[in-house]
Amino acid sequence: MHSLQTETLSMPMEQQQQLNIEDGSKTQRAEWMLNSPEPPGLCHEIVSSIKSAVFPNGSKHSSSSTKQTRSTAAGVVSFLHGLFPILTWGRNYKATKFRNDLMAGLTLASLSIPQSIGYATLANLAPQYGLYTSVVPPLVYALMGSSREIAIGPVAVVSLLLSSMIQNVVDPVANAVAYRKLVLTVTFFAGTFQFIFGLFRLGFLVDFLSHAAIVGFMGGAAIVIGLQQLKGLLGISHFTTKTDVVSVLEAVFRSLHHQWYPLNFVLGCSFLIFILFTRFIGRRNKKLFWLPAIAPLISVVLSTAIVFLTKADGHGVKIVKHIKRGLNPISAHELQFSGQHVGQAAKIGLVSAIVALTEAIAVGRSFASIRGYHLDGNKEMVAMGFMNIAGSLTSCYVATGSFSRTAVNFSAGCETVVSNIVMAIAVFLSLELLTRLLYFTPIAILASIILSALPGLIDIPEAYHIWKVDKMDFLACAGAFFGVLFASVEIGLVAAVTISFAKIILNSIRPSVEGLGKLPGTDIFCDINQYPMAIKTPGILIVRINSGLLCFANANFVRERIMKRVTEKDEEGEENSKERTQAVILDMSTVMNIDTSGICALQEVYNKLVSHNIHLAVANPRWQVIHKLKLAKVVDKIGKDWIFLSVGEAVDACSSKMVNFSSC
């Protein structure tokens, strides 16, 4: 120790001045942190998020009345451009783009028309409601949406979700009118929730359905939907309203002992093989992408002609029969905001909103990444919300982005959402002109069209990848899959969300508390377990709290782990007094926020360390953390000289102070 002081005294004057300058700079940097302005409060953040959602480009205010008028006008223009992206890209729209969008829209319509009819029957609605849902929502989305490729309309998973949950409230067979009104009310609530999510930037709520949970949910739902189609494929009249695999299989085997018509099965399977074969050809030859897209429409036309010419409906082949002609009727008067089912409608609307948003944003972002542009999830939520609110007022049920139709739209060379407008116009024309021709369409064909779309929902390679990477994520995947398969759609969702929450809570209440060491030849301090070559600093214990929030849930655990590390280090250094802990440095660079329980835990750690003549230093506390520590007077208690901007500065200061203490 004496030699260290001698070396310091014998230093040249220039080196001592340099050291004094460095010490002054470190003190100044610590002052910057301690005197930082107050962070924005919760109300300010909420208002800012709403402003950024409504006025995405912002607006600058001026004292001049003329400039204020211009600023207001600019704000209105910015608001309109943010709400209606078509005003931005529409100015540069060219005829060459329209040619591509026209071909893509017509190709999309050829797939959308038969799928929409099939998904409406899956949702226990009349066929025309699926076509209605492919008219108004795509038009609204074309005005407000920002994805260029996404194809809007009814989808299988949401159709199954609605039918499985709403039929528990109202029987679609016994009271079809009340069931339809409840579906429209659920659609209104779903749109309202989606709009609120986007306005207040609550997109994180959608993330509660993790990627693994979605993979499991989609796989289970695909199998359930496939089993449900056995009713149409076998021509069964009486079928179970339950969706679990056991009940469906029981209903199928029970029906086989009664009268059923093999012609339905032969017709459905024949065209199912045809659709799957065209898909195989389309994948082998990319130039024939249009073949699998129009295969469902060809199947509908040919099967309808076969039934009409052979009078097969008189031999047990079940047909669609009447489809109401004309544009979407206004349904505002059918929405029910009073009565005993309003609460249940809101609950189903919330679940439907989250599931629909999850699928749409996942589809939109995947194709946006291919084209190299960013998709704002919050803007998409606002567009989806308006789209479904407008849909509920015009006889549509919950619409969202379809992966299979979006893939067709992309392959067909779409340039913008004008392809959705073309598709909506084509579906409208079919409602006006072709509904009579669809009278003899076999229900077995609709079942085969739905079955042909299901393989894309079952992603076995991705499930195996999840198993290899993260076993806890796979548990959420399996929970969603088996919950949907053996219980119900809502139980599968609850199981997935519960397991995902359990994972979050487990990681939150038991965060890792790492001991740090310095990597040789660097100024970087890393986990000594991950980097065994890291060098510990004698007499100093450096600890990093790996948690974004130090709160009531994990404060006691963190306190105990810190004190346990101090005890272990002291036990190791009993034989060597130089190894005994003289200072503890808390690296709080990963702690974004702290509550009163976390502050109390820090105070307890400080008190215990002081009682053992150990100094506590805090390194790199974040904005919210240092602000709350100052308000709670913890900074004054620890001492401003023991708050540092980095771990390196804290180690240097502690080493210097330890030398001074030992020399006294």
XYZ file of C-alpha atoms in Angstrom:
664
model
C 0.000 0.000 0.000
C 2.920 2.353 0.884
C 4.569 1.568 -2.459
C 1.360 2.545 -4.271
C 1.376 5.964 -2.536
C 5.093 6.403 -3.317
C 4.445 5.676 -7.004
C 1.635 8.209 -7.005
C 3.821 10.923 -5.423
C 6.659 10.193 -7.836
C 4.433 10.624 -10.897
C 5.310 13.452 -13.281
C 3.169 16.561 -12.877
C 1.586 16.075 -16.344
C 0.335 12.583 -15.452
C -1.124 13.816 -12.160
C -2.908 16.618 -14.000
C -4.249 14.089 -16.506
C -5.572 11.922 -13.658
C -7.210 14.959 -12.049
C -8.871 15.826 -15.382
C -10.182 12.264 -15.757
C -11.525 12.312 -12.181
C -13.226 15.621 -12.913
C -14.776 14.193 -16.087
C -16.118 11.167 -14.196
C -17.623 13.446 -11.555
C -19.188 15.576 -14.277
C -20.700 12.527 -16.000
C -22.198 11.375 -12.704
C -23.666 14.870 -12.245
C -25.264 14.644 -15.689
C -27.054 11.504 -14.605
C -28.071 12.819 -11.173
C -29.350 16.115 -12.587
C -31.246 14.647 -15.541
C -34.737 16.103 -16.144
C -37.833 14.404 -14.837
C -39.120 11.594 -17.066
C -42.577 11.988 -18.665
C -45.512 10.852 -16.556
C -48.145 8.280 -17.435
C -50.717 10.847 -18.597
C -48.153 12.517 -20.848
C -47.257 9.184 -22.436
C -50.926 8.325 -23.088
C -51.604 11.745 -24.667
C -48.417 11.466 -26.763
C -49.396 8.023 -28.015
C -52.827 9.288 -29.066
C -51.281 12.310 -30.807
C -48.774 10.146 -32.652
C -51.584 7.793 -33.727
C -53.838 10.626 -34.921
C -51.078 12.928 -36.244
C -48.288 10.548 -37.270
C -46.185 13.294 -38.896
C -46.597 15.746 -36.032
C -47.222 19.496 -36.302
C -45.213 22.588 -35.384
C -46.961 25.468 -33.690
C -46.138 29.150 -34.123
C -47.161 32.373 -32.428
C -48.183 33.966 -35.706
C -51.887 33.624 -36.474
C -51.155 32.946 -40.166
C -48.633 30.280 -39.304
C -51.063 28.826 -36.761
C -53.708 28.561 -39.490
C -51.200 26.881 -41.787
C -50.112 24.610 -38.965
C -53.727 23.626 -38.282
C -54.288 22.921 -41.972
C -51.068 20.901 -42.089
C -52.245 18.999 -39.011
C -55.565 18.167 -40.689
C -53.765 17.042 -43.854
C -51.366 14.960 -41.765
C -54.313 13.408 -39.932
C -56.073 12.521 -43.186
C -52.907 11.067 -44.722
C -52.318 9.009 -41.584
C -55.906 7.765 -41.485
C -56.209 7.193 -45.248
C -52.847 6.017 -46.690
C -54.477 5.842 -50.122
C -54.153 9.652 -50.254
C -50.364 9.258 -50.098
C -49.670 6.461 -52.554
C -52.694 7.202 -54.763
C -51.015 10.316 -56.212
C -48.296 8.162 -57.795
C -50.577 5.370 -58.977
C -50.007 4.436 -62.610
C -51.853 2.467 -65.270
C -49.184 -0.255 -65.290
C -49.851 -0.896 -61.613
C -53.600 -1.044 -62.239
C -53.118 -3.732 -64.898
C -51.284 -5.915 -62.373
C -53.816 -5.154 -59.631
C -56.698 -5.953 -62.006
C -55.322 -9.407 -62.821
C -54.505 -10.085 -59.158
C -57.967 -8.918 -58.044
C -59.783 -11.137 -60.549
C -57.615 -14.124 -59.578
C -58.314 -13.350 -55.932
C -62.064 -13.145 -56.572
C -62.094 -16.581 -58.217
C -60.759 -18.018 -54.955
C -62.640 -15.714 -52.613
C -66.171 -16.417 -53.897
C -66.270 -20.175 -53.168
C -64.217 -19.809 -49.972
C -66.496 -17.062 -48.640
C -69.571 -19.224 -49.158
C -67.858 -22.140 -47.408
C -66.663 -20.065 -44.444
C -70.155 -18.607 -43.972
C -71.554 -22.129 -43.586
C -68.725 -22.874 -41.147
C -69.868 -19.844 -39.113
C -73.473 -21.206 -39.186
C -74.637 -18.312 -41.363
C -76.433 -18.200 -44.709
C -73.996 -18.348 -47.696
C -74.577 -14.752 -48.759
C -73.077 -13.420 -45.510
C -69.687 -14.771 -46.517
C -69.993 -12.902 -49.821
C -71.128 -9.744 -48.007
C -67.968 -9.971 -45.875
C -65.878 -9.985 -49.060
C -67.387 -6.715 -50.305
C -67.513 -3.947 -47.667
C -64.501 -4.797 -45.419
C -62.026 -5.002 -48.356
C -63.253 -1.639 -49.661
C -62.831 0.028 -46.242
C -59.423 -1.543 -45.768
C -58.317 -0.331 -49.196
C -58.913 3.241 -47.991
C -57.347 2.882 -44.531
C -54.951 -0.085 -44.615
C -51.228 0.136 -45.285
C -50.465 -3.425 -46.416
C -50.170 -3.761 -50.184
C -50.623 -7.519 -50.411
C -53.076 -8.573 -47.696
C -56.403 -10.026 -48.885
C -59.339 -9.159 -46.637
C -62.393 -11.340 -46.044
C -63.742 -14.193 -43.926
C -61.267 -16.816 -42.699
C -61.652 -20.350 -41.396
C -60.287 -19.873 -37.869
C -62.420 -16.827 -37.039
C -65.487 -18.513 -38.568
C -64.932 -21.552 -36.344
C -64.304 -19.318 -33.316
C -67.580 -17.452 -33.815
C -69.666 -20.565 -34.406
C -68.189 -22.456 -31.446
C -68.623 -19.594 -28.965
C -71.885 -17.996 -30.119
C -73.801 -21.276 -30.469
C -73.308 -21.749 -26.735
C -75.381 -18.584 -26.253
C -77.963 -18.865 -29.058
C -78.842 -21.983 -31.057
C -78.270 -21.207 -34.775
C -80.810 -23.853 -35.844
C -83.618 -23.117 -33.404
C -83.290 -19.318 -33.608
C -81.359 -18.331 -36.722
C -82.427 -14.666 -36.582
C -81.244 -14.156 -32.985
C -78.002 -15.969 -33.836
C -77.369 -13.680 -36.817
C -78.047 -10.563 -34.742
C -75.613 -11.743 -32.087
C -72.944 -12.394 -34.741
C -73.350 -8.845 -36.071
C -73.163 -7.438 -32.523
C -70.015 -9.447 -31.841
C -68.544 -8.067 -35.073
C -69.274 -4.511 -33.922
C -67.590 -5.134 -30.567
C -64.619 -6.772 -32.293
C -64.168 -3.723 -34.527
C -64.503 -1.366 -31.564
C -61.845 -3.231 -29.573
C -59.516 -3.282 -32.574
C -59.932 0.462 -33.076
C -59.240 1.144 -29.368
C -56.145 -1.084 -29.464
C -54.762 0.906 -32.373
C -55.710 4.356 -31.041
C -54.085 3.825 -27.639
C -51.189 1.790 -29.075
C -52.162 -1.353 -27.195
C -50.668 -3.672 -29.766
C -48.848 -5.526 -27.011
C -52.191 -7.126 -26.071
C -52.090 -9.054 -29.340
C -48.624 -10.313 -28.400
C -50.121 -12.233 -25.472
C -50.818 -14.838 -28.134
C -47.201 -15.800 -28.699
C -45.889 -17.264 -31.940
C -45.769 -20.727 -30.373
C -49.350 -20.419 -29.118
C -50.530 -19.360 -32.594
C -48.805 -22.360 -34.215
C -50.534 -24.739 -31.782
C -53.888 -22.954 -31.986
C -53.898 -22.918 -35.798
C -52.953 -26.599 -35.973
C -55.671 -27.647 -33.535
C -58.244 -25.406 -35.205
C -57.371 -26.841 -38.631
C -58.034 -30.401 -37.431
C -61.305 -29.365 -35.769
C -62.429 -27.516 -38.916
C -61.542 -30.549 -41.016
C -63.581 -32.864 -38.811
C -66.492 -30.409 -38.940
C -66.498 -30.705 -42.739
C -67.321 -34.403 -42.486
C -70.911 -33.283 -42.030
C -71.003 -31.775 -45.524
C -68.697 -34.349 -47.065
C -70.875 -37.280 -45.919
C -74.206 -35.493 -46.291
C -75.103 -35.909 -42.601
C -78.278 -34.113 -41.551
C -77.966 -34.243 -37.752
C -74.598 -33.316 -36.326
C -73.176 -32.245 -32.978
C -72.773 -28.560 -32.131
C -69.625 -29.316 -30.095
C -66.194 -28.747 -31.612
C -63.946 -31.128 -29.672
C -62.572 -34.090 -31.604
C -64.218 -36.747 -29.395
C -67.725 -35.325 -29.788
C -67.306 -34.839 -33.540
C -66.053 -38.390 -34.121
C -68.863 -39.786 -31.974
C -71.386 -37.851 -34.082
C -69.811 -39.156 -37.308
C -69.845 -42.816 -36.212
C -73.363 -42.446 -34.860
C -74.553 -40.987 -38.174
C -72.939 -43.779 -40.207
C -75.376 -46.236 -38.630
C -78.260 -44.172 -40.001
C -79.079 -43.113 -43.537
C -76.335 -41.186 -45.356
C -75.617 -40.647 -49.036
C -72.285 -41.841 -50.510
C -72.747 -39.601 -53.566
C -71.873 -36.583 -51.398
C -68.625 -38.246 -50.342
C -67.709 -39.285 -53.900
C -68.420 -35.833 -55.307
C -66.581 -33.998 -52.515
C -63.518 -36.251 -52.524
C -63.231 -36.142 -56.311
C -63.011 -32.361 -56.400
C -60.837 -32.274 -53.269
C -58.299 -34.433 -55.130
C -58.627 -32.122 -58.144
C -57.947 -28.988 -56.034
C -54.967 -30.576 -54.276
C -53.580 -31.782 -57.616
C -53.765 -28.286 -59.128
C -51.992 -26.947 -56.045
C -49.232 -29.501 -56.542
C -48.848 -28.406 -60.179
C -48.806 -24.744 -59.144
C -45.974 -25.366 -56.700
C -43.948 -27.300 -59.260
C -44.412 -24.650 -61.953
C -44.531 -21.077 -60.616
C -45.882 -19.780 -63.929
C -49.079 -21.753 -63.303
C -49.792 -19.980 -59.986
C -53.244 -19.065 -61.311
C -54.303 -22.713 -61.669
C -54.714 -23.543 -57.942
C -56.287 -20.097 -57.451
C -59.142 -20.738 -59.901
C -59.455 -24.471 -59.091
C -62.102 -23.886 -56.338
C -64.209 -21.795 -58.718
C -63.865 -24.424 -61.446
C -64.941 -27.050 -58.909
C -68.027 -25.052 -57.984
C -69.001 -24.509 -61.642
C -68.463 -28.131 -62.699
C -70.108 -29.687 -59.625
C -73.098 -27.339 -59.891
C -73.508 -28.277 -63.562
C -73.233 -31.995 -62.739
C -75.901 -31.787 -60.028
C -78.203 -29.697 -62.233
C -77.894 -31.993 -65.262
C -78.134 -35.294 -63.362
C -80.777 -34.144 -60.849
C -78.461 -35.521 -58.163
C -80.194 -33.422 -55.489
C -83.068 -35.871 -55.793
C -80.709 -38.734 -54.937
C -79.439 -37.399 -51.619
C -76.845 -34.839 -52.721
C -77.297 -31.830 -50.441
C -77.172 -28.441 -52.168
C -76.849 -24.811 -51.094
C -80.263 -23.811 -52.487
C -81.303 -20.167 -52.175
C -78.655 -17.423 -51.909
C -80.111 -13.954 -51.438
C -79.388 -11.618 -54.330
C -78.160 -8.022 -54.113
C -75.745 -5.733 -52.286
C -75.200 -5.886 -48.527
C -78.359 -4.823 -46.693
C -78.019 -2.302 -43.866
C -77.952 -4.113 -40.506
C -77.544 -1.276 -37.995
C -81.018 -1.971 -36.638
C -80.062 -5.589 -35.887
C -77.258 -4.721 -33.466
C -78.237 -5.493 -29.882
C -76.806 -3.255 -27.154
C -79.351 -4.209 -24.524
C -80.527 -7.509 -23.201
C -79.033 -10.505 -21.474
C -76.401 -11.371 -24.097
C -74.559 -8.018 -24.378
C -71.817 -9.006 -21.929
C -71.231 -12.303 -23.689
C -71.187 -10.548 -27.073
C -68.504 -8.150 -25.791
C -66.420 -11.053 -24.435
C -66.635 -12.988 -27.706
C -65.899 -9.764 -29.595
C -62.716 -9.220 -27.570
C -61.472 -12.768 -28.233
C -62.367 -12.500 -31.923
C -60.653 -9.117 -32.190
C -57.377 -10.454 -30.781
C -57.392 -13.626 -32.889
C -58.287 -11.716 -36.075
C -55.622 -9.064 -35.435
C -52.993 -11.688 -34.662
C -53.592 -13.448 -37.968
C -53.854 -10.256 -40.030
C -50.736 -8.579 -38.632
C -48.719 -11.793 -38.902
C -49.766 -12.192 -42.547
C -49.250 -8.519 -43.391
C -45.793 -8.289 -41.796
C -44.548 -11.499 -43.388
C -45.310 -10.230 -46.906
C -44.207 -6.671 -46.087
C -40.776 -8.012 -45.121
C -40.543 -9.740 -48.525
C -41.320 -6.464 -50.306
C -38.977 -4.529 -47.982
C -41.320 -2.049 -46.268
C -42.503 -1.578 -42.685
C -46.058 -2.290 -41.545
C -47.287 -0.231 -38.575
C -49.282 -2.604 -36.373
C -51.195 0.184 -34.612
C -52.352 1.719 -37.906
C -53.433 -1.729 -39.043
C -55.517 -2.101 -35.892
C -57.285 1.198 -36.547
C -57.998 0.148 -40.153
C -59.224 -3.295 -39.066
C -61.412 -1.695 -36.415
C -63.103 0.701 -38.842
C -63.431 -2.131 -41.341
C -65.303 -4.428 -38.939
C -67.439 -1.639 -37.477
C -68.539 -0.752 -41.017
C -69.011 -4.452 -41.716
C -71.298 -4.935 -38.718
C -73.521 -2.157 -40.095
C -73.713 -3.818 -43.532
C -74.466 -7.485 -42.721
C -70.830 -8.674 -42.503
C -69.219 -10.766 -39.811
C -65.634 -10.491 -38.527
C -63.190 -10.110 -41.424
C -59.416 -10.239 -41.341
C -56.421 -11.051 -43.528
C -56.340 -14.517 -45.049
C -52.944 -16.174 -45.472
C -53.974 -18.413 -48.387
C -55.685 -15.617 -50.330
C -52.859 -13.170 -49.545
C -50.362 -15.685 -50.940
C -52.462 -15.921 -54.126
C -52.701 -12.129 -54.316
C -48.923 -11.829 -53.944
C -48.208 -14.548 -56.509
C -50.614 -12.911 -58.959
C -48.418 -9.789 -58.913
C -50.525 -7.310 -56.943
C -48.979 -3.852 -56.573
C -51.369 -2.159 -54.113
C -54.622 -2.725 -52.204
C -56.491 -1.868 -55.427
C -56.555 -5.651 -55.932
C -58.913 -5.786 -52.923
C -61.164 -3.210 -54.595
C -61.239 -5.257 -57.801
C -62.045 -8.391 -55.808
C -64.848 -6.636 -53.897
C -66.398 -5.387 -57.159
C -66.209 -8.897 -58.658
C -67.897 -10.389 -55.583
C -70.578 -7.674 -55.732
C -71.266 -8.510 -59.389
C -71.568 -12.180 -58.468
C -74.098 -11.240 -55.781
C -76.113 -9.348 -58.384
C -75.836 -11.788 -61.296
C -74.723 -15.272 -60.243
C -76.649 -16.194 -57.097
C -79.332 -18.077 -59.037
C -76.653 -20.171 -60.725
C -75.312 -21.248 -57.324
C -78.635 -22.802 -56.274
C -77.502 -26.354 -57.167
C -73.973 -26.023 -55.705
C -73.312 -29.158 -53.585
C -72.440 -28.568 -49.928
C -69.837 -31.329 -50.275
C -67.907 -29.067 -52.674
C -67.843 -26.268 -50.120
C -66.531 -28.777 -47.575
C -63.810 -29.896 -49.982
C -62.783 -26.265 -50.641
C -62.422 -25.638 -46.896
C -60.518 -28.917 -46.449
C -58.113 -27.958 -49.234
C -57.183 -24.753 -47.379
C -56.405 -26.489 -44.066
C -52.943 -28.046 -44.714
C -51.433 -24.560 -44.736
C -52.616 -24.041 -41.150
C -50.760 -27.096 -39.788
C -47.048 -26.264 -39.500
C -45.321 -29.400 -38.182
C -41.745 -28.239 -39.046
C -42.289 -25.025 -37.084
C -43.642 -26.963 -34.080
C -40.517 -29.165 -34.169
C -38.341 -26.042 -34.407
C -40.072 -24.584 -31.330
C -39.438 -27.856 -29.465
C -35.726 -27.700 -30.273
C -35.286 -24.038 -29.354
C -37.504 -23.480 -26.306
C -39.288 -26.234 -24.369
C -41.444 -23.747 -22.448
C -42.654 -22.224 -25.705
C -43.455 -25.696 -26.984
C -45.547 -26.260 -23.855
C -47.656 -23.234 -24.828
C -47.894 -24.601 -28.371
C -49.004 -28.021 -27.126
C -51.445 -26.477 -24.626
C -53.182 -24.514 -27.368
C -53.217 -27.497 -29.726
C -54.665 -30.049 -27.299
C -56.977 -27.487 -25.688
C -58.624 -26.734 -29.043
C -58.601 -30.379 -30.068
C -60.065 -32.013 -26.943
C -61.949 -29.196 -25.214
C -62.986 -26.101 -27.173
C -61.555 -23.166 -29.077
C -61.810 -20.789 -26.119
C -60.217 -23.280 -23.723
C -57.343 -23.756 -26.162
C -56.805 -19.980 -26.230
C -57.011 -19.740 -22.443
C -54.509 -22.594 -22.053
C -52.048 -20.939 -24.443
C -52.331 -17.503 -22.809
C -52.095 -19.023 -19.301
C -48.913 -20.927 -20.118
C -47.423 -17.850 -21.795
C -48.275 -15.725 -18.752
C -46.810 -18.371 -16.462
C -43.570 -18.170 -18.423
C -43.502 -14.371 -18.124
C -44.304 -14.455 -14.410
C -41.697 -17.140 -13.751
C -39.023 -15.093 -15.502
C -40.166 -11.934 -13.718
C -40.273 -13.248 -10.139
C -36.997 -15.158 -10.433
C -34.638 -12.973 -12.480
C -30.993 -13.925 -12.679
C -28.533 -11.990 -10.513
C -25.142 -12.336 -12.208
C -21.660 -11.856 -10.871
C -19.566 -9.807 -13.305
C -15.901 -9.841 -14.184
C -13.701 -7.864 -16.565
C -12.740 -9.449 -19.874
C -8.945 -9.396 -20.326
C -7.700 -6.570 -22.526
C -11.067 -4.759 -22.552
C -13.188 -2.445 -20.414
C -16.190 -4.798 -20.724
C -17.712 -6.480 -17.685
C -19.534 -9.753 -18.390
C -21.164 -12.684 -16.606
C -18.379 -14.835 -15.128
C -20.430 -17.999 -15.779
C -20.825 -17.246 -19.476
C -17.232 -15.992 -19.782
C -15.016 -18.024 -17.415
C -11.958 -16.029 -18.516
C -13.442 -12.841 -16.990
C -11.312 -11.512 -14.116
C -12.872 -10.724 -10.738
C -11.823 -7.522 -9.000
C -10.301 -8.251 -5.558
C -12.418 -6.921 -2.704
C -15.236 -5.804 -5.016
C -18.371 -7.792 -5.831
C -20.018 -6.660 -9.079
C -23.635 -7.807 -9.483
C -26.031 -7.249 -12.398
C -29.810 -7.523 -11.950
C -31.259 -9.026 -15.132
C -34.818 -7.767 -14.910
C -36.587 -4.959 -16.713
C -38.597 -4.181 -13.584
C -37.525 -4.367 -9.935
C -40.897 -4.629 -8.247
C -42.982 -6.301 -5.553
C -42.925 -9.599 -7.458
C -39.155 -10.020 -7.451
C -37.736 -7.509 -4.931
C -37.295 -9.999 -2.070
C -35.806 -12.622 -4.389
C -33.271 -10.126 -5.763
C -32.367 -8.925 -2.250
C -31.767 -12.489 -1.059
C -29.671 -13.370 -4.101
C -27.469 -10.294 -3.667
C -26.859 -11.018 0.019
C -26.227 -14.691 -0.779
C -23.507 -13.688 -3.248
C -21.925 -11.402 -0.629
C -21.928 -14.246 1.900
C -20.447 -16.710 -0.594
C -17.691 -14.280 -1.556
C -16.843 -13.630 2.108
C -16.685 -17.381 2.801
C -14.288 -17.780 -0.124
C -12.132 -14.917 1.163
C -11.924 -15.922 4.852
C -8.361 -17.186 4.433
C -7.249 -14.111 2.478
C -8.201 -10.737 3.935
C -7.623 -9.040 0.546
C -10.454 -11.142 -0.940
C -12.958 -10.036 1.679
C -15.774 -7.959 0.178
C -15.291 -4.261 0.827
C -17.663 -2.881 -1.815
C -20.654 -4.121 -3.786
C -21.451 -2.578 -7.185
C -24.995 -2.994 -8.474
C -25.141 -2.801 -12.274
C -28.725 -1.589 -12.901
C -28.357 -0.984 -16.641
C -31.059 -3.557 -17.448
C -33.568 -2.315 -14.832
C -35.914 0.032 -16.693
C -38.204 0.846 -13.769
C -38.628 0.304 -10.047
C -41.526 0.470 -7.589
C -41.679 1.118 -3.846
C -41.063 -2.560 -3.025
C -37.925 -2.491 -5.141
C -36.764 0.709 -3.407
C -37.339 -0.867 0.023
C -35.325 -3.919 -1.060
C -32.416 -1.671 -2.119
C -32.556 0.136 1.208
C -32.462 -3.191 3.074
C -29.460 -4.301 1.007
C -27.719 -1.010 1.811
C -28.447 -1.288 5.541
C -27.174 -4.880 5.717
C -24.027 -4.046 3.787
C -23.296 -1.026 5.980
C -23.709 -3.194 9.091
C -20.930 -5.411 7.685
C -18.718 -2.380 6.800
C -19.332 -2.901 3.079
C -19.938 0.026 0.731
C -22.726 -0.014 -1.875
C -22.274 1.598 -5.303
C -24.931 1.859 -8.024
C -23.870 1.864 -11.671
C -25.872 3.132 -14.659
C -29.370 3.465 -13.164
C -31.906 4.233 -15.909
C -34.020 7.372 -16.168
C -37.094 6.239 -14.233
C -34.966 4.411 -11.657
C -32.664 7.321 -10.729
C -35.655 9.679 -10.650
C -37.511 7.507 -8.136
C -34.375 6.887 -6.082
C -33.946 10.659 -5.764
C -37.596 11.117 -4.765
C -37.273 8.387 -2.120
C -34.048 10.005 -0.753
C -32.161 6.768 -1.452
C -29.509 8.687 -3.412
C -28.876 10.911 -0.389
C -28.674 7.852 1.850
C -26.216 5.984 -0.353
C -24.334 9.145 -1.220
C -24.027 10.914 -4.566
C -20.363 9.933 -4.669
C -21.453 6.274 -4.922
C -23.668 6.678 -8.023
C -21.798 6.095 -11.301
C -22.487 6.195 -15.012
C -20.773 2.883 -15.799
C -19.452 -0.217 -14.061
C -15.884 0.641 -15.092
C -16.047 4.043 -13.404
C -17.587 2.450 -10.304
C -14.760 -0.119 -10.103
C -12.083 2.578 -10.485
C -13.675 4.776 -7.830
C -14.191 1.893 -5.396
C -10.596 0.751 -5.854
C -9.331 4.287 -5.201
C -11.508 4.735 -2.117
C -10.481 1.329 -0.768
C -6.840 2.441 -1.032
C -7.629 5.644 0.839
C -9.570 3.787 3.556
C -6.822 1.251 4.074
C -4.182 3.990 4.340
C -6.089 5.857 7.032
